């Protein structure tokens, strides 16, 4: 564990534009391609995320049941999936936190971006993007997770040199 003092991390609302460097936001909005189907009954928000299973991988769908994290929360590690993307789509309709850093070298606390996602927004981390494991808030929450099943290691973890504190959402 670092002997350096932790830094306080700013929390910003999740938006497609702000998250674009890290992957996709999965939401029904007028900003994405959408069209009416089913004889007018249904609006299709189309092709929202680049799901990448990676070499010899298969796309799988799972459910993660996350325990609520309490705030203030200390971010002292990050992980990445170098081979494939990973998407989280909330099923419980509650907000959650998303912590990311650019793909590449191990992240430093000052590079972390923290987003507060609404309960109707999902995220898809592009392959290699550093992120913190699931950060559900308020209650136990279920998420549909779309990621890879296949050969080879696909989860690198790193301890942060300086912890980051999420004081409040
Ligand atoms: N380990 C695992 O499947 N979960 C993490 O990848 C995560 O991002 O929550
Ligand atoms: Ni992950």
PDB file of C-alpha atoms and ligand atoms in Angstrom:
ATOM      1  CA  UNK A   1       0.000   0.000   0.000  1.00  0.00           C
ATOM      2  CA  UNK A   2       1.218   3.478  -0.848  1.00  0.00           C
ATOM      3  CA  UNK A   3       2.561   5.838   1.770  1.00  0.00           C
ATOM      4  CA  UNK A   4       1.443   8.776  -0.373  1.00  0.00           C
ATOM      5  CA  UNK A   5      -1.729  10.641   0.714  1.00  0.00           C
ATOM      6  CA  UNK A   6      -4.829   9.696  -1.233  1.00  0.00           C
ATOM      7  CA  UNK A   7      -6.276  12.135  -3.743  1.00  0.00           C
ATOM      8  CA  UNK A   8      -9.959  13.026  -3.938  1.00  0.00           C
ATOM      9  CA  UNK A   9     -11.541  12.015  -7.246  1.00  0.00           C
ATOM     10  CA  UNK A  10     -14.104  14.223  -8.966  1.00  0.00           C
ATOM     11  CA  UNK A  11     -17.335  12.509 -10.051  1.00  0.00           C
ATOM     12  CA  UNK A  12     -18.971  13.534 -13.316  1.00  0.00           C
ATOM     13  CA  UNK A  13     -22.222  12.423 -14.965  1.00  0.00           C
ATOM     14  CA  UNK A  14     -21.811   9.632 -17.500  1.00  0.00           C
ATOM     15  CA  UNK A  15     -22.247  10.750 -21.100  1.00  0.00           C
ATOM     16  CA  UNK A  16     -21.372   9.213 -24.474  1.00  0.00           C
ATOM     17  CA  UNK A  17     -19.048  12.081 -25.291  1.00  0.00           C
ATOM     18  CA  UNK A  18     -17.177  12.045 -21.981  1.00  0.00           C
ATOM     19  CA  UNK A  19     -16.833   8.233 -22.038  1.00  0.00           C
ATOM     20  CA  UNK A  20     -15.903   7.913 -25.740  1.00  0.00           C
ATOM     21  CA  UNK A  21     -12.186   7.395 -25.057  1.00  0.00           C
ATOM     22  CA  UNK A  22     -12.986   4.380 -22.861  1.00  0.00           C
ATOM     23  CA  UNK A  23     -15.770   2.643 -24.765  1.00  0.00           C
ATOM     24  CA  UNK A  24     -19.495   2.997 -25.293  1.00  0.00           C
ATOM     25  CA  UNK A  25     -22.458   4.189 -23.265  1.00  0.00           C
ATOM     26  CA  UNK A  26     -25.506   1.974 -23.784  1.00  0.00           C
ATOM     27  CA  UNK A  27     -28.576   4.182 -23.507  1.00  0.00           C
ATOM     28  CA  UNK A  28     -31.738   5.081 -25.381  1.00  0.00           C
ATOM     29  CA  UNK A  29     -31.141   8.657 -26.455  1.00  0.00           C
ATOM     30  CA  UNK A  30     -31.777  10.848 -29.450  1.00  0.00           C
ATOM     31  CA  UNK A  31     -28.006  11.057 -29.893  1.00  0.00           C
ATOM     32  CA  UNK A  32     -27.830   7.487 -31.227  1.00  0.00           C
ATOM     33  CA  UNK A  33     -29.242   5.813 -34.312  1.00  0.00           C
ATOM     34  CA  UNK A  34     -32.852   4.826 -33.619  1.00  0.00           C
ATOM     35  CA  UNK A  35     -35.903   3.873 -35.614  1.00  0.00           C
ATOM     36  CA  UNK A  36     -39.439   2.641 -35.081  1.00  0.00           C
ATOM     37  CA  UNK A  37     -40.277  -1.064 -35.539  1.00  0.00           C
ATOM     38  CA  UNK A  38     -43.073  -3.512 -34.708  1.00  0.00           C
ATOM     39  CA  UNK A  39     -45.773  -1.497 -36.508  1.00  0.00           C
ATOM     40  CA  UNK A  40     -45.023   1.583 -34.405  1.00  0.00           C
ATOM     41  CA  UNK A  41     -45.064  -0.146 -31.022  1.00  0.00           C
ATOM     42  CA  UNK A  42     -41.311  -0.159 -30.434  1.00  0.00           C
ATOM     43  CA  UNK A  43     -38.363   2.196 -30.885  1.00  0.00           C
ATOM     44  CA  UNK A  44     -35.076   0.440 -31.643  1.00  0.00           C
ATOM     45  CA  UNK A  45     -31.920   2.152 -30.353  1.00  0.00           C
ATOM     46  CA  UNK A  46     -29.540   0.495 -32.718  1.00  0.00           C
ATOM     47  CA  UNK A  47     -25.977  -0.844 -32.569  1.00  0.00           C
ATOM     48  CA  UNK A  48     -24.967   0.838 -29.314  1.00  0.00           C
ATOM     49  CA  UNK A  49     -21.750  -0.911 -28.390  1.00  0.00           C
ATOM     50  CA  UNK A  50     -18.733  -2.509 -30.031  1.00  0.00           C
ATOM     51  CA  UNK A  51     -18.752  -5.976 -28.418  1.00  0.00           C
ATOM     52  CA  UNK A  52     -15.354  -7.540 -29.033  1.00  0.00           C
ATOM     53  CA  UNK A  53     -14.824 -11.191 -27.927  1.00  0.00           C
ATOM     54  CA  UNK A  54     -11.165 -11.192 -28.979  1.00  0.00           C
ATOM     55  CA  UNK A  55      -9.121 -14.031 -30.535  1.00  0.00           C
ATOM     56  CA  UNK A  56     -10.823 -17.454 -30.390  1.00  0.00           C
ATOM     57  CA  UNK A  57     -13.298 -15.956 -27.937  1.00  0.00           C
ATOM     58  CA  UNK A  58     -17.045 -16.325 -27.650  1.00  0.00           C
ATOM     59  CA  UNK A  59     -19.424 -13.560 -26.521  1.00  0.00           C
ATOM     60  CA  UNK A  60     -21.168 -14.615 -23.312  1.00  0.00           C
ATOM     61  CA  UNK A  61     -23.950 -13.037 -21.282  1.00  0.00           C
ATOM     62  CA  UNK A  62     -23.867 -13.281 -17.467  1.00  0.00           C
ATOM     63  CA  UNK A  63     -25.491 -11.574 -14.495  1.00  0.00           C
ATOM     64  CA  UNK A  64     -23.367  -9.926 -11.817  1.00  0.00           C
ATOM     65  CA  UNK A  65     -25.170  -9.404  -8.496  1.00  0.00           C
ATOM     66  CA  UNK A  66     -23.141  -6.612  -6.889  1.00  0.00           C
ATOM     67  CA  UNK A  67     -23.237  -5.727  -3.209  1.00  0.00           C
ATOM     68  CA  UNK A  68     -23.608  -2.016  -2.531  1.00  0.00           C
ATOM     69  CA  UNK A  69     -20.341  -0.164  -2.022  1.00  0.00           C
ATOM     70  CA  UNK A  70     -20.276   2.435   0.728  1.00  0.00           C
ATOM     71  CA  UNK A  71     -18.960   5.960   0.328  1.00  0.00           C
ATOM     72  CA  UNK A  72     -16.414   7.352   0.759  1.00  0.00           C
ATOM     73  CA  UNK A  73     -14.800   4.618  -1.336  1.00  0.00           C
ATOM     74  CA  UNK A  74     -11.072   4.169  -1.790  1.00  0.00           C
ATOM     75  CA  UNK A  75      -9.918   3.151  -5.255  1.00  0.00           C
ATOM     76  CA  UNK A  76      -6.641   1.321  -4.679  1.00  0.00           C
ATOM     77  CA  UNK A  77      -6.621  -1.046  -7.665  1.00  0.00           C
ATOM     78  CA  UNK A  78      -7.689  -1.187 -11.272  1.00  0.00           C
ATOM     79  CA  UNK A  79      -8.033  -3.992 -13.790  1.00  0.00           C
ATOM     80  CA  UNK A  80      -8.214  -4.451 -17.539  1.00  0.00           C
ATOM     81  CA  UNK A  81      -9.240  -7.137 -19.999  1.00  0.00           C
ATOM     82  CA  UNK A  82      -6.607  -6.988 -22.728  1.00  0.00           C
ATOM     83  CA  UNK A  83      -8.295  -9.412 -25.106  1.00  0.00           C
ATOM     84  CA  UNK A  84     -11.898  -8.318 -25.152  1.00  0.00           C
ATOM     85  CA  UNK A  85     -14.530  -5.735 -24.277  1.00  0.00           C
ATOM     86  CA  UNK A  86     -16.758  -5.962 -21.194  1.00  0.00           C
ATOM     87  CA  UNK A  87     -20.230  -4.414 -20.952  1.00  0.00           C
ATOM     88  CA  UNK A  88     -22.342  -3.775 -17.840  1.00  0.00           C
ATOM     89  CA  UNK A  89     -26.065  -3.107 -18.216  1.00  0.00           C
ATOM     90  CA  UNK A  90     -27.979  -2.355 -14.985  1.00  0.00           C
ATOM     91  CA  UNK A  91     -31.103  -4.401 -14.329  1.00  0.00           C
ATOM     92  CA  UNK A  92     -32.039  -2.808 -11.017  1.00  0.00           C
ATOM     93  CA  UNK A  93     -32.569   0.742 -12.252  1.00  0.00           C
ATOM     94  CA  UNK A  94     -30.170   2.222  -9.723  1.00  0.00           C
ATOM     95  CA  UNK A  95     -27.173   4.508 -10.251  1.00  0.00           C
ATOM     96  CA  UNK A  96     -23.665   3.090 -10.026  1.00  0.00           C
ATOM     97  CA  UNK A  97     -20.101   4.298 -10.309  1.00  0.00           C
ATOM     98  CA  UNK A  98     -17.712   3.752 -13.199  1.00  0.00           C
ATOM     99  CA  UNK A  99     -13.983   4.356 -12.737  1.00  0.00           C
ATOM    100  CA  UNK A 100     -11.762   4.202 -15.809  1.00  0.00           C
ATOM    101  CA  UNK A 101      -8.320   5.119 -17.111  1.00  0.00           C
ATOM    102  CA  UNK A 102      -6.927   4.944 -20.640  1.00  0.00           C
ATOM    103  CA  UNK A 103      -5.635   1.642 -22.027  1.00  0.00           C
ATOM    104  CA  UNK A 104      -1.889   1.283 -21.974  1.00  0.00           C
ATOM    105  CA  UNK A 105       0.514   1.879 -19.107  1.00  0.00           C
ATOM    106  CA  UNK A 106      -0.600   1.177 -15.557  1.00  0.00           C
ATOM    107  CA  UNK A 107      -2.886   4.026 -14.455  1.00  0.00           C
ATOM    108  CA  UNK A 108      -1.969   6.639 -11.895  1.00  0.00           C
ATOM    109  CA  UNK A 109      -4.606   8.009  -9.547  1.00  0.00           C
ATOM    110  CA  UNK A 110      -4.448  11.382 -11.248  1.00  0.00           C
ATOM    111  CA  UNK A 111      -5.495   9.786 -14.561  1.00  0.00           C
ATOM    112  CA  UNK A 112      -8.649   8.184 -13.218  1.00  0.00           C
ATOM    113  CA  UNK A 113     -12.030   9.363 -14.488  1.00  0.00           C
ATOM    114  CA  UNK A 114     -15.025   8.697 -12.269  1.00  0.00           C
ATOM    115  CA  UNK A 115     -18.528   8.700 -13.718  1.00  0.00           C
ATOM    116  CA  UNK A 116     -21.911   8.416 -12.012  1.00  0.00           C
ATOM    117  CA  UNK A 117     -24.072   6.285 -14.293  1.00  0.00           C
ATOM    118  CA  UNK A 118     -27.854   6.455 -14.175  1.00  0.00           C
ATOM    119  CA  UNK A 119     -29.811   3.262 -13.712  1.00  0.00           C
ATOM    120  CA  UNK A 120     -30.812   3.378 -17.403  1.00  0.00           C
ATOM    121  CA  UNK A 121     -27.266   3.674 -18.728  1.00  0.00           C
ATOM    122  CA  UNK A 122     -24.941   0.785 -19.440  1.00  0.00           C
ATOM    123  CA  UNK A 123     -21.239   0.927 -20.254  1.00  0.00           C
ATOM    124  CA  UNK A 124     -19.035  -1.130 -22.535  1.00  0.00           C
ATOM    125  CA  UNK A 125     -15.322  -1.027 -21.685  1.00  0.00           C
ATOM    126  CA  UNK A 126     -13.211  -1.371 -24.811  1.00  0.00           C
ATOM    127  CA  UNK A 127     -10.520  -4.054 -24.665  1.00  0.00           C
ATOM    128  CA  UNK A 128      -7.561  -2.967 -22.538  1.00  0.00           C
ATOM    129  CA  UNK A 129      -9.296  -0.029 -20.864  1.00  0.00           C
ATOM    130  CA  UNK A 130      -8.440   0.119 -17.167  1.00  0.00           C
ATOM    131  CA  UNK A 131     -11.487   0.067 -14.901  1.00  0.00           C
ATOM    132  CA  UNK A 132     -12.428  -0.684 -11.326  1.00  0.00           C
ATOM    133  CA  UNK A 133     -14.547  -3.806 -10.723  1.00  0.00           C
ATOM    134  CA  UNK A 134     -18.265  -3.283 -10.363  1.00  0.00           C
ATOM    135  CA  UNK A 135     -19.249  -0.408  -8.082  1.00  0.00           C
ATOM    136  CA  UNK A 136     -22.944  -0.779  -7.277  1.00  0.00           C
ATOM    137  CA  UNK A 137     -24.463   1.823  -4.948  1.00  0.00           C
ATOM    138  CA  UNK A 138     -27.473   2.045  -2.625  1.00  0.00           C
ATOM    139  CA  UNK A 139     -28.468  -1.642  -2.695  1.00  0.00           C
ATOM    140  CA  UNK A 140     -27.619  -5.052  -4.089  1.00  0.00           C
ATOM    141  CA  UNK A 141     -27.895  -4.561  -7.860  1.00  0.00           C
ATOM    142  CA  UNK A 142     -27.958  -6.962 -10.781  1.00  0.00           C
ATOM    143  CA  UNK A 143     -26.143  -6.195 -14.037  1.00  0.00           C
ATOM    144  CA  UNK A 144     -26.164  -8.019 -17.320  1.00  0.00           C
ATOM    145  CA  UNK A 145     -22.527  -8.463 -18.275  1.00  0.00           C
ATOM    146  CA  UNK A 146     -21.476  -9.134 -21.862  1.00  0.00           C
ATOM    147  CA  UNK A 147     -17.879 -10.227 -22.183  1.00  0.00           C
ATOM    148  CA  UNK A 148     -15.554 -12.992 -23.354  1.00  0.00           C
ATOM    149  CA  UNK A 149     -15.165 -16.674 -22.791  1.00  0.00           C
ATOM    150  CA  UNK A 150     -12.047 -18.076 -24.425  1.00  0.00           C
ATOM    151  CA  UNK A 151      -8.439 -19.179 -24.069  1.00  0.00           C
ATOM    152  CA  UNK A 152      -5.722 -17.131 -22.447  1.00  0.00           C
ATOM    153  CA  UNK A 153      -5.547 -14.785 -19.500  1.00  0.00           C
ATOM    154  CA  UNK A 154      -7.859 -11.802 -19.850  1.00  0.00           C
ATOM    155  CA  UNK A 155      -7.668  -9.940 -16.565  1.00  0.00           C
ATOM    156  CA  UNK A 156      -4.696  -7.839 -15.451  1.00  0.00           C
ATOM    157  CA  UNK A 157      -4.864  -6.130 -12.063  1.00  0.00           C
ATOM    158  CA  UNK A 158      -2.688  -3.292 -10.788  1.00  0.00           C
ATOM    159  CA  UNK A 159      -2.402  -1.589  -7.416  1.00  0.00           C
ATOM    160  CA  UNK A 160      -2.475   2.199  -7.629  1.00  0.00           C
ATOM    161  CA  UNK A 161       0.640   4.026  -6.485  1.00  0.00           C
ATOM    162  CA  UNK A 162      -1.593   6.622  -4.805  1.00  0.00           C
ATOM    163  CA  UNK A 163      -5.152   5.723  -3.748  1.00  0.00           C
ATOM    164  CA  UNK A 164      -8.082   7.751  -5.038  1.00  0.00           C
ATOM    165  CA  UNK A 165     -11.014   8.646  -2.803  1.00  0.00           C
ATOM    166  CA  UNK A 166     -14.564   8.878  -4.087  1.00  0.00           C
ATOM    167  CA  UNK A 167     -16.060  11.011  -1.338  1.00  0.00           C
ATOM    168  CA  UNK A 168     -19.646  11.207  -2.567  1.00  0.00           C
ATOM    169  CA  UNK A 169     -21.619  10.338  -5.641  1.00  0.00           C
TER     170      UNK A 169
HETATM  171  N1  LIG B   1     -13.720 -10.309 -12.692  1.00  0.00           N
HETATM  172  C1  LIG B   1     -14.839  -9.997 -13.279  1.00  0.00           C
HETATM  173  O1  LIG B   1     -15.406 -10.759 -14.042  1.00  0.00           O
HETATM  174  N2  LIG B   1     -15.366  -8.739 -12.994  1.00  0.00           N
HETATM  175  C2  LIG B   1     -14.605  -7.597 -13.351  1.00  0.00           C
HETATM  176  O2  LIG B   1     -14.073  -7.800 -14.650  1.00  0.00           O
HETATM  177  C3  LIG B   1     -15.420  -6.341 -13.330  1.00  0.00           C
HETATM  178  O3  LIG B   1     -15.142  -5.428 -14.161  1.00  0.00           O
HETATM  179  O4  LIG B   1     -16.310  -6.253 -12.445  1.00  0.00           O
HETATM  180 NI1  LIG B   2     -13.802  -6.015 -15.614  1.00  0.00          NI
END
